[in-house]
GROMACS .gro file of C-alpha atoms in nm:
model
  250
    1MET     CA    1  -6.868  -4.557  20.666
    2ILE     CA    2  -6.645  -4.863  20.652
    3ASP     CA    3  -6.639  -5.053  20.324
    4THR     CA    4  -6.543  -5.403  20.433
    5SER     CA    5  -6.556  -5.536  20.077
    6VAL     CA    6  -6.236  -5.356  19.975
    7ALA     CA    7  -5.898  -5.421  20.136
    8HIS     CA    8  -5.743  -5.129  20.320
    9PRO     CA    9  -5.367  -5.095  20.386
   10ALA     CA   10  -5.408  -5.027  20.759
   11ARG     CA   11  -5.624  -5.336  20.811
   12ARG     CA   12  -5.403  -5.553  20.590
   13TYR     CA   13  -5.098  -5.438  20.784
   14ASN     CA   14  -5.277  -5.523  21.110
   15TYR     CA   15  -5.345  -5.870  20.971
   16TRP     CA   16  -4.975  -5.923  20.889
   17LEU     CA   17  -4.884  -5.812  21.242
   18GLY     CA   18  -5.117  -6.073  21.388
   19GLY     CA   19  -5.381  -5.821  21.497
   20GLU     CA   20  -5.756  -5.863  21.516
   21HIS     CA   21  -5.887  -5.562  21.324
   22HIS     CA   22  -5.940  -5.684  20.968
   23PHE     CA   23  -6.204  -5.828  20.738
   24PRO     CA   24  -6.213  -6.107  20.478
   25ALA     CA   25  -6.115  -5.870  20.195
   26ASP     CA   26  -5.812  -5.755  20.393
   27ARG     CA   27  -5.706  -6.111  20.470
   28ALA     CA   28  -5.755  -6.222  20.110
   29SER     CA   29  -5.545  -5.933  19.984
   30GLY     CA   30  -5.283  -5.994  20.251
   31ASP     CA   31  -5.262  -6.363  20.167
   32ALA     CA   32  -5.230  -6.290  19.794
   33ILE     CA   33  -4.942  -6.051  19.857
   34GLU     CA   34  -4.780  -6.298  20.095
   35ALA     CA   35  -4.803  -6.565  19.825
   36ALA     CA   36  -4.611  -6.330  19.597
   37MET     CA   37  -4.363  -6.228  19.867
   38PRO     CA   38  -4.345  -6.486  20.149
   39THR     CA   39  -4.148  -6.253  20.381
   40ILE     CA   40  -4.410  -5.976  20.385
   41ARG     CA   41  -4.503  -6.046  20.747
   42LEU     CA   42  -4.136  -6.010  20.841
   43MET     CA   43  -4.137  -5.671  20.668
   44ALA     CA   44  -4.437  -5.560  20.874
   45VAL     CA   45  -4.283  -5.677  21.201
   46GLU     CA   46  -3.945  -5.517  21.130
   47ASN     CA   47  -4.110  -5.191  21.026
   48ARG     CA   48  -4.295  -5.186  21.358
   49ARG     CA   49  -3.973  -5.250  21.548
   50PHE     CA   50  -3.804  -4.969  21.358
   51LEU     CA   51  -4.085  -4.738  21.464
   52GLY     CA   52  -4.022  -4.827  21.827
   53ARG     CA   53  -3.645  -4.781  21.811
   54ALA     CA   54  -3.672  -4.454  21.621
   55ALA     CA   55  -3.937  -4.309  21.852
   56ALA     CA   56  -3.724  -4.405  22.152
   57TYR     CA   57  -3.424  -4.234  21.991
   58LEU     CA   58  -3.620  -3.913  21.938
   59SER     CA   59  -3.743  -3.924  22.295
   60ALA     CA   60  -3.382  -3.959  22.413
   61GLN     CA   61  -3.300  -3.642  22.215
   62GLY     CA   62  -3.563  -3.455  22.414
   63VAL     CA   63  -3.845  -3.460  22.160
   64ARG     CA   64  -4.178  -3.445  22.341
   65GLN     CA   65  -4.415  -3.391  22.049
   66PHE     CA   66  -4.504  -3.634  21.772
   67LEU     CA   67  -4.716  -3.620  21.459
   68ASP     CA   68  -4.789  -3.972  21.336
   69VAL     CA   69  -4.935  -3.962  20.984
   70GLY     CA   70  -5.070  -4.297  20.869
   71THR     CA   71  -5.112  -4.425  21.223
   72GLY     CA   72  -5.275  -4.756  21.144
   73LEU     CA   73  -5.468  -4.971  21.387
   74PRO     CA   74  -5.353  -5.002  21.749
   75ALA     CA   75  -5.084  -5.265  21.801
   76PRO     CA   76  -4.805  -5.319  22.053
   77GLY     CA   77  -4.486  -5.123  21.999
   78GLY     CA   78  -4.646  -4.791  21.909
   79ILE     CA   79  -4.507  -4.447  21.980
   80ALA     CA   80  -4.678  -4.406  22.315
   81ASP     CA   81  -4.525  -4.733  22.436
   82VAL     CA   82  -4.167  -4.605  22.413
   83VAL     CA   83  -4.159  -4.224  22.441
   84ASP     CA   84  -4.159  -4.009  22.754
   85PRO     CA   85  -4.507  -4.031  22.914
   86SER     CA   86  -4.539  -3.653  22.905
   87SER     CA   87  -4.519  -3.650  22.526
   88ARG     CA   88  -4.800  -3.501  22.320
   89ILE     CA   89  -4.904  -3.704  22.017
   90VAL     CA   90  -5.128  -3.630  21.721
   91TYR     CA   91  -5.235  -3.938  21.526
   92ALA     CA   92  -5.377  -3.910  21.175
   93ASP     CA   93  -5.521  -4.174  20.943
   94ASN     CA   94  -5.788  -4.200  20.675
   95ASP     CA   95  -5.939  -4.540  20.762
   96PRO     CA   96  -6.274  -4.509  20.946
   97LEU     CA   97  -6.195  -4.832  21.132
   98VAL     CA   98  -5.883  -4.670  21.277
   99ALA     CA   99  -6.105  -4.386  21.398
  100GLN     CA  100  -6.331  -4.638  21.572
  101HIS     CA  101  -6.036  -4.783  21.760
  102ALA     CA  102  -5.861  -4.452  21.825
  103ALA     CA  103  -5.972  -4.448  22.188
  104ALA     CA  104  -5.705  -4.709  22.259
  105LEU     CA  105  -5.443  -4.457  22.148
  106LEU     CA  106  -5.571  -4.155  22.332
  107ALA     CA  107  -5.494  -4.002  22.670
  108ASP     CA  108  -5.421  -3.657  22.799
  109GLY     CA  109  -5.219  -3.475  22.534
  110ARG     CA  110  -5.303  -3.720  22.256
  111VAL     CA  111  -5.558  -3.664  21.982
  112TYR     CA  112  -5.669  -3.840  21.666
  113LEU     CA  113  -5.751  -3.678  21.332
  114GLU     CA  114  -5.938  -3.859  21.057
  115ALA     CA  115  -5.731  -3.716  20.775
  116ASP     CA  116  -5.546  -3.813  20.458
  117VAL     CA  117  -5.173  -3.771  20.407
  118ARG     CA  118  -5.256  -3.637  20.059
  119SER     CA  119  -5.396  -3.326  20.227
  120PRO     CA  120  -5.107  -3.222  20.452
  121ARG     CA  121  -5.224  -2.864  20.491
  122GLU     CA  122  -5.555  -2.984  20.636
  123ILE     CA  123  -5.363  -3.191  20.890
  124LEU     CA  124  -5.137  -2.905  20.989
  125ASP     CA  125  -5.419  -2.652  21.013
  126HIS     CA  126  -5.656  -2.877  21.206
  127PRO     CA  127  -5.766  -2.707  21.531
  128SER     CA  128  -5.697  -3.022  21.735
  129LEU     CA  129  -5.339  -3.036  21.609
  130ARG     CA  130  -5.287  -2.667  21.682
  131ALA     CA  131  -5.427  -2.715  22.032
  132THR     CA  132  -5.201  -3.013  22.101
  133LEU     CA  133  -4.866  -2.940  21.934
  134ASP     CA  134  -4.647  -2.632  21.961
  135LEU     CA  135  -4.503  -2.595  21.612
  136ASP     CA  136  -4.238  -2.360  21.747
  137ALA     CA  137  -4.082  -2.650  21.942
  138PRO     CA  138  -3.926  -2.970  21.799
  139VAL     CA  139  -4.167  -3.230  21.663
  140GLY     CA  140  -4.111  -3.589  21.558
  141LEU     CA  141  -4.287  -3.641  21.225
  142MET     CA  142  -4.357  -4.011  21.173
  143LEU     CA  143  -4.422  -4.135  20.818
  144LEU     CA  144  -4.404  -4.511  20.861
  145ALA     CA  145  -4.502  -4.726  20.562
  146VAL     CA  146  -4.725  -4.454  20.419
  147LEU     CA  147  -4.529  -4.285  20.139
  148HIS     CA  148  -4.537  -4.596  19.923
  149PHE     CA  149  -4.913  -4.548  19.897
  150LEU     CA  150  -4.861  -4.211  19.728
  151ARG     CA  151  -4.822  -4.236  19.354
  152ASP     CA  152  -4.620  -3.979  19.167
  153ASP     CA  153  -4.941  -3.806  19.057
  154ASP     CA  154  -5.027  -3.757  19.427
  155ASP     CA  155  -4.728  -3.519  19.447
  156PRO     CA  156  -4.555  -3.712  19.729
  157HIS     CA  157  -4.260  -3.473  19.732
  158GLY     CA  158  -4.497  -3.182  19.780
  159VAL     CA  159  -4.670  -3.367  20.064
  160VAL     CA  160  -4.344  -3.431  20.247
  161ARG     CA  161  -4.216  -3.079  20.180
  162THR     CA  162  -4.536  -2.924  20.321
  163LEU     CA  163  -4.513  -3.130  20.639
  164VAL     CA  164  -4.139  -3.077  20.690
  165ASP     CA  165  -4.157  -2.703  20.618
  166ALA     CA  166  -4.399  -2.668  20.909
  167LEU     CA  167  -4.142  -2.810  21.153
  168PRO     CA  168  -3.892  -2.594  21.343
  169SER     CA  169  -3.519  -2.661  21.361
  170GLY     CA  170  -3.437  -2.954  21.586
  171SER     CA  171  -3.736  -3.156  21.471
  172TYR     CA  172  -3.695  -3.503  21.323
  173VAL     CA  173  -3.854  -3.706  21.046
  174VAL     CA  174  -3.885  -4.083  21.078
  175ALA     CA  175  -3.992  -4.260  20.760
  176SER     CA  176  -3.997  -4.603  20.602
  177HIS     CA  177  -4.072  -4.713  20.249
  178ALA     CA  178  -4.105  -5.053  20.084
  179THR     CA  179  -3.864  -5.124  19.801
  180TRP     CA  180  -3.842  -5.388  19.532
  181GLU     CA  181  -3.478  -5.314  19.450
  182TYR     CA  182  -3.351  -5.623  19.635
  183LEU     CA  183  -3.615  -5.867  19.515
  184PRO     CA  184  -3.570  -6.129  19.242
  185PRO     CA  185  -3.745  -6.049  18.912
  186THR     CA  186  -3.991  -6.334  18.962
  187VAL     CA  187  -4.105  -6.187  19.295
  188VAL     CA  188  -4.135  -5.838  19.144
  189GLU     CA  189  -4.346  -5.985  18.863
  190ARG     CA  190  -4.582  -6.148  19.113
  191LEU     CA  191  -4.609  -5.832  19.325
  192THR     CA  192  -4.678  -5.623  19.016
  193ALA     CA  193  -4.966  -5.854  18.931
  194GLN     CA  194  -5.114  -5.781  19.276
  195ASN     CA  195  -5.085  -5.405  19.219
  196GLY     CA  196  -5.339  -5.375  18.942
  197ASP     CA  197  -5.468  -5.031  19.049
  198GLY     CA  198  -5.115  -4.893  19.081
  199ARG     CA  199  -5.194  -4.761  19.427
  200PHE     CA  200  -4.874  -4.909  19.569
  201ALA     CA  201  -4.561  -4.724  19.454
  202PRO     CA  202  -4.237  -4.901  19.549
  203ARG     CA  203  -3.927  -4.679  19.531
  204ASP     CA  204  -3.561  -4.762  19.559
  205GLY     CA  205  -3.327  -4.613  19.817
  206ALA     CA  206  -3.218  -4.320  19.602
  207GLN     CA  207  -3.577  -4.226  19.523
  208PHE     CA  208  -3.672  -4.253  19.889
  209ALA     CA  209  -3.374  -4.046  20.006
  210ALA     CA  210  -3.475  -3.768  19.766
  211PHE     CA  211  -3.779  -3.694  19.984
  212PHE     CA  212  -3.546  -3.574  20.259
  213ALA     CA  213  -3.295  -3.364  20.069
  214GLY     CA  214  -3.167  -3.084  20.290
  215LEU     CA  215  -3.224  -3.273  20.615
  216GLU     CA  216  -2.947  -3.421  20.832
  217PRO     CA  217  -2.966  -3.803  20.837
  218VAL     CA  218  -2.896  -3.968  21.170
  219ALA     CA  219  -2.624  -4.232  21.140
  220PRO     CA  220  -2.619  -4.479  20.974
  221GLY     CA  221  -2.842  -4.287  20.735
  222LEU     CA  222  -3.080  -4.462  20.500
  223THR     CA  223  -3.072  -4.836  20.561
  224SER     CA  224  -3.299  -5.136  20.603
  225VAL     CA  225  -3.557  -5.083  20.876
  226ALA     CA  226  -3.431  -5.409  21.026
  227HIS     CA  227  -3.078  -5.271  21.064
  228TRP     CA  228  -3.132  -4.914  21.190
  229HIS     CA  229  -2.989  -4.904  21.546
  230ALA     CA  230  -3.058  -5.276  21.576
  231ALA     CA  231  -2.842  -5.547  21.727
  232GLY     CA  232  -2.823  -5.923  21.732
  233ASP     CA  233  -2.901  -6.167  21.454
  234LEU     CA  234  -3.055  -5.936  21.195
  235PRO     CA  235  -3.269  -6.043  20.899
  236SER     CA  236  -3.138  -5.971  20.551
  237ILE     CA  237  -3.222  -5.654  20.364
  238GLU     CA  238  -3.351  -5.874  20.081
  239ASP     CA  239  -3.607  -6.047  20.303
  240VAL     CA  240  -3.727  -5.726  20.468
  241ALA     CA  241  -3.726  -5.511  20.151
  242CYS     CA  242  -3.805  -5.190  20.335
  243ASN     CA  243  -3.581  -4.887  20.381
  244GLY     CA  244  -3.590  -4.652  20.677
  245ILE     CA  245  -3.444  -4.316  20.765
  246VAL     CA  246  -3.430  -4.082  21.063
  247ALA     CA  247  -3.333  -3.728  20.973
  248ARG     CA  248  -3.302  -3.402  21.168
  249VAL     CA  249  -3.443  -3.072  21.050
  250PRO     CA  250  -3.153  -2.822  21.055
   0.00000   0.00000   0.00000
């Protein structure tokens, strides 16, 4: 059942991207956060572009399997738009509205799981995942803009460790995480006021990098999502306020 009276991150993100799958509560929440941080839509767009560039990079390395945890609502620039057409993809999200629109993501070799990142073992053991992905062959694990919704009491390090430990050598992890480390104190104060339930957990670059200890970062390593393998006139790290990393499983 979809509770349209409470904002949901996937729908709010879709709103910032200019999508159509959101409700008044999502728009109100999105507008309040944008009032606190006027470049939030830029963050969403640059995070989506990072997803596309990173997925294309993995495809160029020969990766043909992807596990996208925290899929979000369908929007241009998704994994399937840039990877080899033969790739197998498992999408997972916990928003019932995403499940309703999952048909737009699916084709032969692509499945959707209604699942929560906080229960990684349930994702990994799901029969549909096991029927779609070969966990003895490299997998691209995509964790885009999802880890900052795991508080420390959700054991985020345990979540990431469980997912990564299931991947064979030669797999990759692509992740992004919002940060307040570059923002002026006045902006941080306003954002904190919008985070009354503490569900959003911003982390700085060092805290984010700690999730991937033991992996092999792809150059240039941890950087702004707007700058990873990007060219041209790039937005500032301060305006985007979101770190990204692509790392190989040794």
